[in-house]
Amino acid sequence: RGDIARSIFYMATRYDGSDDDANCEKLTIGVCPCQYTYTMGNLSALRQWHHDDPPSAEEKLRNEINCLNFQGNRNPFVDNATLVEK
């Protein structure tokens, strides 16, 4: 579950509506998911999942491989787990 939570944190941070991309909706994390407001997940549940399942060596390696071979960027919530509290 922690892997999923960190993926959602990344998506909400990366796709926050600050890009000029007209095809990019402003994703947020809130109390209740909603397809109409692009709200994903329940913040308190996602934080709990993150704390219960910290980044593993496998998740860190996947983050490294994705950065080097595919995306060109990293999930900062895997690299620095304390960012979730900010």
PDB file of C-alpha atoms in Angstrom:
ATOM      1  CA  ARG A   1       0.000   0.000   0.000  1.00  0.00           C
ATOM      2  CA  GLY A   2       2.870   2.399   0.696  1.00  0.00           C
ATOM      3  CA  ASP A   3       4.035   2.089  -2.913  1.00  0.00           C
ATOM      4  CA  ILE A   4       0.571   3.093  -4.104  1.00  0.00           C
ATOM      5  CA  ALA A   5       0.392   6.014  -1.672  1.00  0.00           C
ATOM      6  CA  ARG A   6       3.755   7.371  -2.820  1.00  0.00           C
ATOM      7  CA  SER A   7       2.694   7.017  -6.460  1.00  0.00           C
ATOM      8  CA  ILE A   8      -0.444   9.043  -5.749  1.00  0.00           C
ATOM      9  CA  PHE A   9       1.561  11.678  -3.835  1.00  0.00           C
ATOM     10  CA  TYR A  10       3.872  11.940  -6.844  1.00  0.00           C
ATOM     11  CA  MET A  11       0.992  12.266  -9.322  1.00  0.00           C
ATOM     12  CA  ALA A  12      -0.719  14.966  -7.249  1.00  0.00           C
ATOM     13  CA  THR A  13       2.567  16.880  -7.017  1.00  0.00           C
ATOM     14  CA  ARG A  14       3.604  16.443 -10.651  1.00  0.00           C
ATOM     15  CA  TYR A  15       0.175  17.068 -12.163  1.00  0.00           C
ATOM     16  CA  ASP A  16      -0.906  19.967  -9.966  1.00  0.00           C
ATOM     17  CA  GLY A  17      -2.203  22.109 -12.806  1.00  0.00           C
ATOM     18  CA  SER A  18       0.859  24.363 -12.898  1.00  0.00           C
ATOM     19  CA  ASP A  19       1.891  23.215 -16.383  1.00  0.00           C
ATOM     20  CA  ASP A  20       0.561  24.979 -19.429  1.00  0.00           C
ATOM     21  CA  ASP A  21      -0.531  21.617 -20.795  1.00  0.00           C
ATOM     22  CA  ALA A  22      -4.207  21.944 -21.718  1.00  0.00           C
ATOM     23  CA  ASN A  23      -4.595  18.168 -21.423  1.00  0.00           C
ATOM     24  CA  CYS A  24      -3.421  18.086 -17.799  1.00  0.00           C
ATOM     25  CA  GLU A  25      -6.019  18.340 -15.068  1.00  0.00           C
ATOM     26  CA  LYS A  26      -5.180  19.635 -11.604  1.00  0.00           C
ATOM     27  CA  LEU A  27      -4.971  16.478  -9.503  1.00  0.00           C
ATOM     28  CA  THR A  28      -5.402  16.805  -5.750  1.00  0.00           C
ATOM     29  CA  ILE A  29      -5.558  14.593  -2.685  1.00  0.00           C
ATOM     30  CA  GLY A  30      -8.473  15.222  -0.354  1.00  0.00           C
ATOM     31  CA  VAL A  31     -10.837  13.679   2.121  1.00  0.00           C
ATOM     32  CA  CYS A  32     -12.941  11.872  -0.465  1.00  0.00           C
ATOM     33  CA  PRO A  33     -11.990  10.811  -4.012  1.00  0.00           C
ATOM     34  CA  CYS A  34     -14.082  12.460  -6.724  1.00  0.00           C
ATOM     35  CA  GLN A  35     -13.833  11.973 -10.480  1.00  0.00           C
ATOM     36  CA  TYR A  36     -15.400  15.359 -11.177  1.00  0.00           C
ATOM     37  CA  THR A  37     -12.907  17.404  -9.134  1.00  0.00           C
ATOM     38  CA  TYR A  38      -9.924  15.133  -9.936  1.00  0.00           C
ATOM     39  CA  THR A  39      -9.444  14.400  -6.239  1.00  0.00           C
ATOM     40  CA  MET A  40      -7.537  11.174  -5.605  1.00  0.00           C
ATOM     41  CA  GLY A  41      -7.383   9.171  -2.423  1.00  0.00           C
ATOM     42  CA  ASN A  42      -7.983   9.994   1.189  1.00  0.00           C
ATOM     43  CA  LEU A  43      -5.045  11.950   2.581  1.00  0.00           C
ATOM     44  CA  SER A  44      -5.096  10.436   6.063  1.00  0.00           C
ATOM     45  CA  ALA A  45      -5.367   6.887   4.699  1.00  0.00           C
ATOM     46  CA  LEU A  46      -2.565   7.494   2.186  1.00  0.00           C
ATOM     47  CA  ARG A  47      -0.318   8.882   4.924  1.00  0.00           C
ATOM     48  CA  GLN A  48      -1.041   5.833   7.077  1.00  0.00           C
ATOM     49  CA  TRP A  49      -0.222   3.491   4.187  1.00  0.00           C
ATOM     50  CA  HIS A  50       3.031   5.407   3.637  1.00  0.00           C
ATOM     51  CA  HIS A  51       4.018   5.079   7.313  1.00  0.00           C
ATOM     52  CA  ASP A  52       2.982   1.418   7.580  1.00  0.00           C
ATOM     53  CA  ASP A  53       4.951   0.455   4.454  1.00  0.00           C
ATOM     54  CA  PRO A  54       8.084   2.619   4.066  1.00  0.00           C
ATOM     55  CA  PRO A  55      10.074   2.574   0.796  1.00  0.00           C
ATOM     56  CA  SER A  56      11.740  -0.801   0.338  1.00  0.00           C
ATOM     57  CA  ALA A  57      15.019  -1.504  -1.434  1.00  0.00           C
ATOM     58  CA  GLU A  58      12.985  -2.852  -4.367  1.00  0.00           C
ATOM     59  CA  GLU A  59      10.904   0.335  -4.624  1.00  0.00           C
ATOM     60  CA  LYS A  60      14.051   2.483  -4.466  1.00  0.00           C
ATOM     61  CA  LEU A  61      15.632   0.399  -7.240  1.00  0.00           C
ATOM     62  CA  ARG A  62      12.481   0.722  -9.372  1.00  0.00           C
ATOM     63  CA  ASN A  63      12.581   4.497  -8.830  1.00  0.00           C
ATOM     64  CA  GLU A  64      16.206   4.529 -10.006  1.00  0.00           C
ATOM     65  CA  ILE A  65      15.537   2.375 -13.075  1.00  0.00           C
ATOM     66  CA  ASN A  66      12.467   4.388 -14.102  1.00  0.00           C
ATOM     67  CA  CYS A  67      14.461   7.596 -13.798  1.00  0.00           C
ATOM     68  CA  LEU A  68      17.421   6.377 -15.804  1.00  0.00           C
ATOM     69  CA  ASN A  69      15.592   4.419 -18.499  1.00  0.00           C
ATOM     70  CA  PHE A  70      12.123   5.872 -18.935  1.00  0.00           C
ATOM     71  CA  GLN A  71      10.797   8.955 -17.173  1.00  0.00           C
ATOM     72  CA  GLY A  72      13.906  11.020 -16.587  1.00  0.00           C
ATOM     73  CA  ASN A  73      12.569  12.109 -13.225  1.00  0.00           C
ATOM     74  CA  ARG A  74      12.304  10.522  -9.799  1.00  0.00           C
ATOM     75  CA  ASN A  75       9.548  10.100  -7.265  1.00  0.00           C
ATOM     76  CA  PRO A  76      10.795  12.335  -4.436  1.00  0.00           C
ATOM     77  CA  PHE A  77       8.508  10.583  -1.935  1.00  0.00           C
ATOM     78  CA  VAL A  78      10.538   7.408  -2.432  1.00  0.00           C
ATOM     79  CA  ASP A  79      13.865   9.224  -2.124  1.00  0.00           C
ATOM     80  CA  ASN A  80      12.844  11.304   0.885  1.00  0.00           C
ATOM     81  CA  ALA A  81       9.977   9.763   2.855  1.00  0.00           C
ATOM     82  CA  THR A  82       9.699  12.811   5.138  1.00  0.00           C
ATOM     83  CA  LEU A  83       8.257  14.911   2.283  1.00  0.00           C
ATOM     84  CA  VAL A  84       4.851  13.349   2.944  1.00  0.00           C
ATOM     85  CA  GLU A  85       4.541  15.422   6.120  1.00  0.00           C
ATOM     86  CA  LYS A  86       5.099  18.736   4.331  1.00  0.00           C
TER      87      LYS A  86
END
